[in-house]
Coordinates of C-alpha atoms and ligand atoms in Angstrom, one line a residue:
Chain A
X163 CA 0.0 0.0 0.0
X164 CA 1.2 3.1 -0.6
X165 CA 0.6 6.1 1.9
X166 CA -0.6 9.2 0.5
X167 CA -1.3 12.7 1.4
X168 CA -4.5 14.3 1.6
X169 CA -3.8 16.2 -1.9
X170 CA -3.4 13.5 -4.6
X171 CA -0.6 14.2 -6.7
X172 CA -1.7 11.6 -9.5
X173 CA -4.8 10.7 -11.6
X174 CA -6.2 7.3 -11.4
X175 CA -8.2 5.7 -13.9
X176 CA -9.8 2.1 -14.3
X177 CA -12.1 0.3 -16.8
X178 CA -12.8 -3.0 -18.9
X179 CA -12.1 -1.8 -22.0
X180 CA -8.5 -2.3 -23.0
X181 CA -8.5 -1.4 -26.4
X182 CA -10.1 2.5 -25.1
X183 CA -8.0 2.7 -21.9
X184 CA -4.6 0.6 -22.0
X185 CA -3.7 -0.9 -18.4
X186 CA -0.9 1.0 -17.6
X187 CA 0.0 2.7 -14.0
X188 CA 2.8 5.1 -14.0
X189 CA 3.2 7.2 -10.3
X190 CA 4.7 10.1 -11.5
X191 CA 5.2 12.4 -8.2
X192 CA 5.7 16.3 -8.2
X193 CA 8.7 16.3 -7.8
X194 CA 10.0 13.7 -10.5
X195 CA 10.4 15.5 -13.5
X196 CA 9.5 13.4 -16.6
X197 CA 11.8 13.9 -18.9
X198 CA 14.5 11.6 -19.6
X199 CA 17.9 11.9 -18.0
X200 CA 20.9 11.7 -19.8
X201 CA 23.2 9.0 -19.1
X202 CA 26.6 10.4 -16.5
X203 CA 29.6 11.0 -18.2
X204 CA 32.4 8.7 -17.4
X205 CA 34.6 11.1 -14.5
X206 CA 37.7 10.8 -13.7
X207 CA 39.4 12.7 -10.5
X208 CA 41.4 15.5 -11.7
X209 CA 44.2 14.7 -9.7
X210 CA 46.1 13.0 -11.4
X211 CA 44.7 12.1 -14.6
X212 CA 44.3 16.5 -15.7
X213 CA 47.1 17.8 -13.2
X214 CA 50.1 15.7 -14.7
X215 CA 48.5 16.7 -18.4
X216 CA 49.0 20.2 -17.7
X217 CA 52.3 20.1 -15.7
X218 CA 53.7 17.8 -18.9
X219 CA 52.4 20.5 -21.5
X220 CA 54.1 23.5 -19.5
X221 CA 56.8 22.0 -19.3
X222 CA 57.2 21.0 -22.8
X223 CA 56.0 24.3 -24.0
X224 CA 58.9 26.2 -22.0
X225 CA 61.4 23.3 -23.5
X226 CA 60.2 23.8 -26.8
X227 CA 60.1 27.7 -26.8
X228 CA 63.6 27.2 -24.9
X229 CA 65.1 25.4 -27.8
X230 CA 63.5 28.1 -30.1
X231 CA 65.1 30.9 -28.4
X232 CA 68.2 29.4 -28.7
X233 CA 68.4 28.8 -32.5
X234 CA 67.0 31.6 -33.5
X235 CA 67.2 35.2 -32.2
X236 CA 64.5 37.9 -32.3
X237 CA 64.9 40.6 -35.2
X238 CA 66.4 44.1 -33.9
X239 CA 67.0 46.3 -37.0
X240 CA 68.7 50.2 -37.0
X241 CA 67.3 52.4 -34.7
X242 CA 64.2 54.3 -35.2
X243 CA 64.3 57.1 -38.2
X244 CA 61.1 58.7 -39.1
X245 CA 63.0 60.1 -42.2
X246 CA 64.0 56.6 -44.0
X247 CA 60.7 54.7 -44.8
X248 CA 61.6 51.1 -45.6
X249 CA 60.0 49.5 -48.7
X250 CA 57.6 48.1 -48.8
X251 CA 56.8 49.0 -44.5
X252 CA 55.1 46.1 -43.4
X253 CA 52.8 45.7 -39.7
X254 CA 53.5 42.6 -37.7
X255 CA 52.2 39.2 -39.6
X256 CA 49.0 38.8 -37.7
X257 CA 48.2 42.4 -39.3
X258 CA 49.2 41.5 -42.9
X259 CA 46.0 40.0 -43.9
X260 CA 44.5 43.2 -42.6
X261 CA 47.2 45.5 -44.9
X262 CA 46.7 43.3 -47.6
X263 CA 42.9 44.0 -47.7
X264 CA 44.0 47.6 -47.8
X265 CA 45.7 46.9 -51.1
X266 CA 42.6 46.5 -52.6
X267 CA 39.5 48.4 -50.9
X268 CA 39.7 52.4 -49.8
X269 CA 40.5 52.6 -46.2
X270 CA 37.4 52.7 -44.4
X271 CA 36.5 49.5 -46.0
X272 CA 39.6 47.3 -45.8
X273 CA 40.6 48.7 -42.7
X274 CA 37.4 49.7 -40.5
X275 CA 34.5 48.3 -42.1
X276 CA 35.7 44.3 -42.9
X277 CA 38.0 44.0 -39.6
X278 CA 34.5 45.9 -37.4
X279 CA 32.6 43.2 -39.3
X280 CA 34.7 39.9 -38.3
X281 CA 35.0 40.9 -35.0
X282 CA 31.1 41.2 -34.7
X283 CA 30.7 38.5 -36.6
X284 CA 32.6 36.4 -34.3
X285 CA 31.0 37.9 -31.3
X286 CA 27.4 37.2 -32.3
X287 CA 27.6 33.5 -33.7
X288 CA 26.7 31.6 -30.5
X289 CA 23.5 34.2 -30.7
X290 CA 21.9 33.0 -33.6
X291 CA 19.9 30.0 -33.9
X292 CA 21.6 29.2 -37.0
X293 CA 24.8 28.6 -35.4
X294 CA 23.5 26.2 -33.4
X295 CA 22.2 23.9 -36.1
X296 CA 24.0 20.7 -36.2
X297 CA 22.5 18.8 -39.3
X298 CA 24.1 19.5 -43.0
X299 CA 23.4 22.2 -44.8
X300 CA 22.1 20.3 -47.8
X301 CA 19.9 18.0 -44.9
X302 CA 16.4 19.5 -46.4
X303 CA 14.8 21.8 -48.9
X304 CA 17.8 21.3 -51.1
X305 CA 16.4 23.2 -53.9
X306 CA 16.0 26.5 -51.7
X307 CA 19.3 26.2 -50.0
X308 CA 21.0 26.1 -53.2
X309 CA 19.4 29.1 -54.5
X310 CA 20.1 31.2 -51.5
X311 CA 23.2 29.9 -51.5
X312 CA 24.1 30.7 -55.0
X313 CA 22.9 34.2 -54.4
X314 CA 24.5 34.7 -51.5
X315 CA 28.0 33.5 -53.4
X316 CA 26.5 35.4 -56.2
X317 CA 27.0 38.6 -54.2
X318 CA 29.6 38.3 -52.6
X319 CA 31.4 37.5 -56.0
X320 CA 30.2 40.9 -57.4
X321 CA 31.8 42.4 -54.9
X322 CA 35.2 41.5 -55.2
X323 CA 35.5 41.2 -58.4
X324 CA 34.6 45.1 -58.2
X325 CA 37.2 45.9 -55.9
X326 CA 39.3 42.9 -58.3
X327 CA 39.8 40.6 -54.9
X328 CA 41.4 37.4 -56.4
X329 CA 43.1 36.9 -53.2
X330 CA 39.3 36.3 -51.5
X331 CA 37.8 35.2 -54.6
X332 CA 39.5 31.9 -55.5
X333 CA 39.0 30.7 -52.0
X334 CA 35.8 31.8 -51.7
X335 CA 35.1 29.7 -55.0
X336 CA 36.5 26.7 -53.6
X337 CA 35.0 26.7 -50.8
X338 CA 32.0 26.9 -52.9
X339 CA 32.8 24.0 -54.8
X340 CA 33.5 22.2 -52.1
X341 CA 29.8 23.3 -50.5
X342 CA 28.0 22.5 -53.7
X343 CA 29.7 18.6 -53.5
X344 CA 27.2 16.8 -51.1
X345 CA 24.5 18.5 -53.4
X346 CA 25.4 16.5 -56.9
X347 CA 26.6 13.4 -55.3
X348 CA 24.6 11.2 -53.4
X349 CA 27.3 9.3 -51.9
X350 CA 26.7 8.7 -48.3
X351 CA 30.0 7.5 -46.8
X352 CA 33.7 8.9 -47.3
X353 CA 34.9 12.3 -47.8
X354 CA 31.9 13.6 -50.0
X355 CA 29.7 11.7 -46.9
X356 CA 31.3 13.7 -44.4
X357 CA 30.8 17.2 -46.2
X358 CA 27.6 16.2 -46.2
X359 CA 27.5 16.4 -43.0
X360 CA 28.5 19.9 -42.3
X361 CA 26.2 22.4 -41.1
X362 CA 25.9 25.8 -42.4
X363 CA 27.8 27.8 -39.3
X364 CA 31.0 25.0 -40.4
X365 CA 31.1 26.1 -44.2
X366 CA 31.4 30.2 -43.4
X367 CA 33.9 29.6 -40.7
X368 CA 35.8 27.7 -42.2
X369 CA 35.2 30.0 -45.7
X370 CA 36.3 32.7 -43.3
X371 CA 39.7 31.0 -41.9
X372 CA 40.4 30.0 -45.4
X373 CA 40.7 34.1 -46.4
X374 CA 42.3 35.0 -43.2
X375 CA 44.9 32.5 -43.8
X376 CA 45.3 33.0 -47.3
X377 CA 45.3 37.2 -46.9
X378 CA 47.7 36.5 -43.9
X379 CA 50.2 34.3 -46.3
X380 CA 50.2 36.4 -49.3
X381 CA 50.9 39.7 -47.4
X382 CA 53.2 37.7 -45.4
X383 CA 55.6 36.1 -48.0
X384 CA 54.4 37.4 -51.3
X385 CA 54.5 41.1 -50.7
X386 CA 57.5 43.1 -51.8
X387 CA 58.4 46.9 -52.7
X388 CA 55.5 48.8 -53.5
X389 CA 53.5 45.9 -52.6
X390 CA 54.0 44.0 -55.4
X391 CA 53.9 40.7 -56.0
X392 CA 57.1 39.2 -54.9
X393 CA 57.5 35.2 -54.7
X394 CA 59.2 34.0 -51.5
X395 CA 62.2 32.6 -53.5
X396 CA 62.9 36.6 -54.6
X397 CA 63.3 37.6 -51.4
X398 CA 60.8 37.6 -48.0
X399 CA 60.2 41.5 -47.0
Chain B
X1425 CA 65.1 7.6 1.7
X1426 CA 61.4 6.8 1.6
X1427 CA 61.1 7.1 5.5
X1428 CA 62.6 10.5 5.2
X1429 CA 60.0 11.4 2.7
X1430 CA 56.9 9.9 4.5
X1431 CA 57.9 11.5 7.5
X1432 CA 58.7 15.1 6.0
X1433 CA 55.3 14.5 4.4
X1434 CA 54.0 13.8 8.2
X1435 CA 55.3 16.3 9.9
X1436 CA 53.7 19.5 11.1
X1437 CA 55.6 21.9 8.8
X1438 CA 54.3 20.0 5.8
X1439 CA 50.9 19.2 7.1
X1440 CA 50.0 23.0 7.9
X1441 CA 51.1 23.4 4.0
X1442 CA 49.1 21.2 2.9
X1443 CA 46.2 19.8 4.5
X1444 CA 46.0 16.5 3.6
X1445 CA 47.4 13.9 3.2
X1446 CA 49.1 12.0 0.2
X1447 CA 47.1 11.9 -2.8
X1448 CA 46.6 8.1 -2.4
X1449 CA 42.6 7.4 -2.2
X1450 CA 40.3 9.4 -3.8
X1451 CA 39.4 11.3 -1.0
X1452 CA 42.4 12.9 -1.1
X1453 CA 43.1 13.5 -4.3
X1454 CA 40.0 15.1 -4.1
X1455 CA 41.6 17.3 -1.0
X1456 CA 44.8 17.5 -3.6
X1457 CA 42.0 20.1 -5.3
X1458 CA 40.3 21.6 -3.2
X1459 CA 42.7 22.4 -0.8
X1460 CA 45.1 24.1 -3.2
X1461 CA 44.4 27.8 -4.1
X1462 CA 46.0 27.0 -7.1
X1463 CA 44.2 24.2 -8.4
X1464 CA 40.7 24.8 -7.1
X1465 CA 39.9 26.3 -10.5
X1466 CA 39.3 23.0 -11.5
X1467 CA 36.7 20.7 -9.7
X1468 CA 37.9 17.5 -8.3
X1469 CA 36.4 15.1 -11.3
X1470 CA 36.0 16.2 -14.6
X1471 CA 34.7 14.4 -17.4
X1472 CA 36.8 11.9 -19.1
X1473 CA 36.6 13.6 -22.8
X1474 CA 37.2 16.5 -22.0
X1475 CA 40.9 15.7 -20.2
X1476 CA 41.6 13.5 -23.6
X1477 CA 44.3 15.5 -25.4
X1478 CA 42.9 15.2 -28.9
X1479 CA 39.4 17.4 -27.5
X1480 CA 40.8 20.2 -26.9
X1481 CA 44.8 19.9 -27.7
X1482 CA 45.9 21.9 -25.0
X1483 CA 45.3 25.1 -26.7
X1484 CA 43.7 27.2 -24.2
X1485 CA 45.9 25.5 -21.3
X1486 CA 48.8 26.8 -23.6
X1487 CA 47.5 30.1 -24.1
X1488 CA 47.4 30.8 -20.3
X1489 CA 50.8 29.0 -20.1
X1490 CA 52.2 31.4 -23.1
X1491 CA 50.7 34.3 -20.7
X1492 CA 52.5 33.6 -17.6
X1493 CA 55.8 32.9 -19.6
X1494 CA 55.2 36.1 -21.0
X1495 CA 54.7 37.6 -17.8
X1496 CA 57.9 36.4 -16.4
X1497 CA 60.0 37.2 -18.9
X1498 CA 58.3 40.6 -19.6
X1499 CA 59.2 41.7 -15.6
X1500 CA 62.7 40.7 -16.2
X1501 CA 63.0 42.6 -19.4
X1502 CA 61.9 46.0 -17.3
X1503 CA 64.5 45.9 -15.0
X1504 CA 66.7 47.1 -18.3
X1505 CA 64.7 48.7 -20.3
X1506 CA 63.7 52.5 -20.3
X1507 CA 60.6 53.7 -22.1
X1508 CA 62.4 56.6 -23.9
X1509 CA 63.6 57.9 -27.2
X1510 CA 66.3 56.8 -28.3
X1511 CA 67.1 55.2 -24.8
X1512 CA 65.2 52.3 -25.6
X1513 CA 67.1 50.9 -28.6
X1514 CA 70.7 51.4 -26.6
X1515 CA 68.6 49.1 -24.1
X1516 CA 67.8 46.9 -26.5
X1517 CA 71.5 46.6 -27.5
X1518 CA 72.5 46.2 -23.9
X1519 CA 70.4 43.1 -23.5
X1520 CA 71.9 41.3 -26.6
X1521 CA 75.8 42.6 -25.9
X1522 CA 76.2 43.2 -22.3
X1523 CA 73.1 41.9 -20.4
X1524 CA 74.2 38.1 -19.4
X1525 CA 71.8 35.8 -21.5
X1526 CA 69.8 38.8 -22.1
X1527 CA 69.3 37.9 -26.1
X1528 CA 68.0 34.6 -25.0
X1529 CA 65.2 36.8 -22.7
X1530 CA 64.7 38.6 -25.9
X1531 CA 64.2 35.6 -27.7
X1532 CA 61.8 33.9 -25.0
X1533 CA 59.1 37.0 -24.9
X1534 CA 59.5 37.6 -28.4
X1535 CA 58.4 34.1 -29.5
X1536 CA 56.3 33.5 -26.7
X1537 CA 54.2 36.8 -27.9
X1538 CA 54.0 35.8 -31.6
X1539 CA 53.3 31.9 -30.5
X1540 CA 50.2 33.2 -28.0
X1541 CA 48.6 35.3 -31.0
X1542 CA 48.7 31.9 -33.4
X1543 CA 47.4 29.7 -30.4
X1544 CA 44.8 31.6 -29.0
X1545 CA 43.5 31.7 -32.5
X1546 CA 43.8 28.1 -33.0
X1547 CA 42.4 27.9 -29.4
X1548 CA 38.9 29.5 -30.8
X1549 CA 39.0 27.5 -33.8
X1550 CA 38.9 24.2 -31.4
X1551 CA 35.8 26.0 -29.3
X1552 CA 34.1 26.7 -32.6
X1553 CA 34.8 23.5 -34.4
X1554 CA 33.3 21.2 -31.4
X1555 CA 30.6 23.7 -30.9
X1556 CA 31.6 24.6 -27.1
X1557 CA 30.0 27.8 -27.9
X1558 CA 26.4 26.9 -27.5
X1559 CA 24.4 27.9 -24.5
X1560 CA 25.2 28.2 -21.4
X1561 CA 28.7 28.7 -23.2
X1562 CA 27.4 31.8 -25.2
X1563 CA 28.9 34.6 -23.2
X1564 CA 31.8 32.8 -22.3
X1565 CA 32.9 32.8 -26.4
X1566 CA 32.1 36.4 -26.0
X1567 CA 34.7 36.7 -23.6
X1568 CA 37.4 34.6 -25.5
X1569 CA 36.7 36.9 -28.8
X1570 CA 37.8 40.1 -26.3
X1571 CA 40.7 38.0 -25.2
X1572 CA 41.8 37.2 -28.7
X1573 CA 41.3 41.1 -29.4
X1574 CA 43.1 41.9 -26.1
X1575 CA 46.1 39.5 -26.9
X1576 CA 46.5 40.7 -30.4
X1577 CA 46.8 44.5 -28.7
X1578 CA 48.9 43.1 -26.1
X1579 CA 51.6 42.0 -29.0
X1580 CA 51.0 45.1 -30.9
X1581 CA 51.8 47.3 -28.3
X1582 CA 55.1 45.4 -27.2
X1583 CA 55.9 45.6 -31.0
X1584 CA 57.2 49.4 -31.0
X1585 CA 58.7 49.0 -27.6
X1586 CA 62.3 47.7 -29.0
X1587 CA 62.3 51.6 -31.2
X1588 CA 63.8 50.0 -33.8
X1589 CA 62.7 50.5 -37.7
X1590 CA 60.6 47.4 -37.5
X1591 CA 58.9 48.7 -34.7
X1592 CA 58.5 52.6 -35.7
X1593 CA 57.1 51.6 -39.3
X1594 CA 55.2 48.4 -37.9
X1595 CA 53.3 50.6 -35.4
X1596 CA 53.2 53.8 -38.4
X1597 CA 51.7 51.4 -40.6
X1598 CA 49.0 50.2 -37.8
X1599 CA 48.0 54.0 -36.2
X1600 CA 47.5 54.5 -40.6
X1601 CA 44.8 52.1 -40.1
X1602 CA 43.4 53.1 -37.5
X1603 CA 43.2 56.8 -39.3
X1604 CA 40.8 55.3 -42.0
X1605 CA 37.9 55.5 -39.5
X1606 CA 35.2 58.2 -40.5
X1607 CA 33.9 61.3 -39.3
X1608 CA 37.1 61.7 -37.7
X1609 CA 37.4 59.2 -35.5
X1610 CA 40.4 57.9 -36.4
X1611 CA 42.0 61.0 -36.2
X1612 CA 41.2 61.2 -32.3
X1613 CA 41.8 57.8 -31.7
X1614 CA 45.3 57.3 -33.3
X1615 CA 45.9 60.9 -31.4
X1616 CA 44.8 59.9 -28.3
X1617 CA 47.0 56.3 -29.0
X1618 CA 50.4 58.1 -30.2
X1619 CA 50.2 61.3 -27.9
X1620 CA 50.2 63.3 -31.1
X1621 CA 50.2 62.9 -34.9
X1622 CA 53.6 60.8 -35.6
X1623 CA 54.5 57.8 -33.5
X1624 CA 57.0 59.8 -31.4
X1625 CA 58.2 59.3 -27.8
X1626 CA 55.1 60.1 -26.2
X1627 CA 53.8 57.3 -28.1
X1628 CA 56.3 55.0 -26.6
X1629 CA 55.5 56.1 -23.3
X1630 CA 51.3 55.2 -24.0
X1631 CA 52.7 52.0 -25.7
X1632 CA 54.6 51.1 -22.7
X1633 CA 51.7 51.7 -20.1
X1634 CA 49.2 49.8 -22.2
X1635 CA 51.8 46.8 -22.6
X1636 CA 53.2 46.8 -19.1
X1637 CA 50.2 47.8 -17.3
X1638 CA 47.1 48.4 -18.7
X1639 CA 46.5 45.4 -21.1
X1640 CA 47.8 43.1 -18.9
X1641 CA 46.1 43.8 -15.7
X1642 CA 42.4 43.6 -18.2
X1643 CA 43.8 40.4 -20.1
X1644 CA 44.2 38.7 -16.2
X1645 CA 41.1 39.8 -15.3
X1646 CA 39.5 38.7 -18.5
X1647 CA 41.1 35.3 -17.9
X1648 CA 39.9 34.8 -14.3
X1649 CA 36.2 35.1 -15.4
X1650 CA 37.2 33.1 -18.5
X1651 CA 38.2 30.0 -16.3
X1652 CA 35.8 30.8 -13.6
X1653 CA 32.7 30.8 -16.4
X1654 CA 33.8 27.7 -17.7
X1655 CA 33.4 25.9 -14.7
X1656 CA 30.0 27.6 -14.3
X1657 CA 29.0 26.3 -17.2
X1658 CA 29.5 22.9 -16.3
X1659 CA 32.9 22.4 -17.6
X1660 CA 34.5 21.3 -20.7
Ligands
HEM1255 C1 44.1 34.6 -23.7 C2 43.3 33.9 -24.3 C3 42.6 32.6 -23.8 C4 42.9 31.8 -22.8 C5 44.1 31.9 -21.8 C6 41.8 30.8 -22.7 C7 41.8 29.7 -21.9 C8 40.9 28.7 -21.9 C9 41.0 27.5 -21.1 C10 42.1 27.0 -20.3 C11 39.8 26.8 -21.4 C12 39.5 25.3 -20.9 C13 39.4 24.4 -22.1 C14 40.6 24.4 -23.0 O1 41.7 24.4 -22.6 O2 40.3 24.4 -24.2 C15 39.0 27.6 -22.3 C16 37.7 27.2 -22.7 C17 37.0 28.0 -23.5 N1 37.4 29.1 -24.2 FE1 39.1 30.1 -24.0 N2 40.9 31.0 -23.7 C18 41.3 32.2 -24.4 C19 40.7 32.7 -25.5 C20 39.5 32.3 -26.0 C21 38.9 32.8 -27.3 C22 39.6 33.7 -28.2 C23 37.7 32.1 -27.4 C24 36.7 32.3 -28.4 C25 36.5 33.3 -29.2 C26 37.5 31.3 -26.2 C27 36.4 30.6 -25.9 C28 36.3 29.6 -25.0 C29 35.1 28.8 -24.7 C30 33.7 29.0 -25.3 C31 35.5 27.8 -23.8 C32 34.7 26.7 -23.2 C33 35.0 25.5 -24.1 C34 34.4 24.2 -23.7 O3 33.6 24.2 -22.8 O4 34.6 23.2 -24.4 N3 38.6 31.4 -25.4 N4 39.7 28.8 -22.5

């Protein structure tokens, strides 16, 4: 028997009929949610397993950058003089991607307007719904989702071919290419199989670190006096 | 040998150290934790995948490693350097001629800087690539996207401090930029940056306060709510 209060916190319910009223009792109490609960992670104590991890990582990363230090030393060129302008002046390499983009848009674009927008870009992503998708992007309405997308592409293609941006626009093609893959082939397993897989938030991150990377390179190695196209083997500047 | 150990690890001294005893059951290895200042950051079990290597790589563990590394050798660089022109380059020289394995301090904070930019990066790109920025994680990425911006300054700013051409036209080339922004903006801000129009010693000065002090001090503060939200948000 159970005991109950005087406030019944379920709903009983009997009759003959099984087909109308299945024979099933479920107690479900106030304070049992019903939903289902996930199964607990496997733990392990932190001491040792994570501890020794990040001791052993330190200490490698002080060996390595020891080593590093010790072959090479860090540039130190004339001292300051406003009056000699090296050629071509170039910011540190995390900034060349930046310069580069200045190379081809006016300066409020390549250097306020795109930078502004990555940084917001980055800020907002885990605030829109779309972010959070995890199916592929070609998982339904495939015919509309290549439409937009091809627009979208479209556009942005427009664009720099206005400004002539081959640096961003031959990436921005591949990546394309690669997109549009899962959409003409059916195949399920594989490479293709896993592109499939990808949801939309994937393809223009990884769109975007495919620019950044490329920018970063080019203004990195290929950029000589006058920013000109240099090739690496002509001299690094 | 062992005896000597067990009993140093016994005795009063040691015990009022730390509290308990030899991480041997999981009670205290628990204790190890939470008894620590140092380690309570983390809780005392955390979830098997996320201490696997190949989850997170290390990469924001690193960054905070590249950070105090940085912070150590960048307090032993000060004790030679002066933020003035052209005192600063003769410094510079004094650390690779006359300073004793003063080049190899150069070396350490110079790659340490340029290593923490290309880590923290790669650092987001493991958060956004294994989605750890969906709720509750939302604000915490927020936070790492400041810390990203915040390390890049960080490097920038140390950038002119050597007042060397690298530095002057790296820095010119930057404030340029930063020009570019409408309705004046630019102007103000690359005036308020450099203490006048051309990067000048007034600029190092601004430079140095943002690198030594400033940046710093926000980047720790940054990181303590980093590490604290993670937790908050039930971990890796
Ligand atoms: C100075 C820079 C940074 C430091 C020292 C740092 C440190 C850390 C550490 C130690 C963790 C624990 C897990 C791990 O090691 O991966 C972590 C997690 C995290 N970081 Fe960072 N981080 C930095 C920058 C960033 C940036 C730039 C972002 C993103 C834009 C970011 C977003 C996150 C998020 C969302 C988590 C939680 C990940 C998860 O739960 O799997 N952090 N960070």
């Amino acid at each position: 028997m159970f005991k109950m209060n005087a406030e019944k916190d379920f709903h009983s319910e009997a009759t003959t009929d099984a087909k109308k009223t299945p024979k099933r009792i479920a107690f479900i109490k106030e304070r049992t949610a019903a939903r289902v609960k996930k199964e607990d992670e496997e733990m392990v104590m932190t001491f040792p397993n994570l501890v020794l991890k990040e001791v052993i990582a330190f200490e490698m990363l002080v060996i390595v950058l020891a080593v590093i230090s010790l072959a090479f030393d860090a540039p130190l060129e004339w001292i300051a003089n406003p009056e000699h302008t090296p050629n071509p002046a170039k910011a540190p390499w995390y900034f060349l991607g930046l310069q580069e983009l200045l190379h081809y848009f006016p300066p409020v674009v390549g250097g306020v307007i795109l930078p502004a927008l990555a940084v917001v870009a980055l800020i907002v992503i885990p605030y829109f719904k779309i972010n959070l998708k995890q199916e592929g992007l070609w998982k339904e309405s495939r015919k509309q989702t290549l439409m937009v997308l091809l627009l979208s592409v479209g556009l942005v293609v427009v664009f720099l071919l206005a400004f002539k941006v081959y640096a961003m626009l031959i990436p921005t093609l591949f990546v394309t290419a690669f997109m549009l893959v899962p959409y003409f082939s059916k195949r399920q397993n594989g490479f293709t199989g896993w592109l499939g897989t990808r949801p939309l938030s994937w393809w223009v991150m990884t769109w975007f670190v495919t620019i950044v990377i490329v920018l970063t390179m080019i203004g990195t190695l290929f950029r000589g006096p006058e920013w000109s196209w240099t090739w690496p083997w002509e001299g690094v500047y | 040998m062992r005896t000597f150990f067990e009993q140093l690890f016994r005795s009063q001294v040691w015990r009022s150290v730390f509290r308990h005893g030899l991480p041997e059951s999981n009670r205290t290895r628990a204790e190890a934790i939470f008894f620590n200042f140092f380690l309570h950051v983390h809780p005392t079990k955390v979830r098997k995948r996320s201490v696997r290597f190949n989850y997170t790589w290390g990469l924001g563990g690193l960054s905070f490693g590249l950070f105090i590394i940085l912070t150590v050798t960048g307090a032993l660089l000060m004790l030679y350097y002066r933020p003035s022109a052209p005192q600063a380059y003769w410094d510079m020289k004094d650390l690779q001629f006359v300073v004793s394995s003063g080049q190899f301090l150069r070396n350490m904070h110079r790659w340490a800087a340029h290593a923490m930019v290309a880590v923290v990066f790669l650092h987001m790109l493991r958060v956004f690539y294994t989605g750890s920025y969906r709720p509750p994680k939302e604000f915490n990425w927020v936070i790492g996207v400041v810390l990203l911006v915040a390390t890049i300054l960080l490097s920038y700013t140390g950038y002119l401090l050597p007042w060397d051409q690298l530095a002057f036209w790296g820095i010119s080339v930057g404030t340029n930029m930063a020009r570019a922004m409408p309705f004046g903006i630019g102007e103000k801000i690359s005036f308020l940056l450099l203490g006048g129009n051309i990067v000048g010693e007034n600029a190092l000065v601004r430079f140095y306060v943002l690198h030594c002090f400033i940046l710093p001090v926000a980047a720790m503060v940054l990181m303590g709510i980093h590490f604290w939200r993670v937790r908050k948000d039930g971990g890796v």
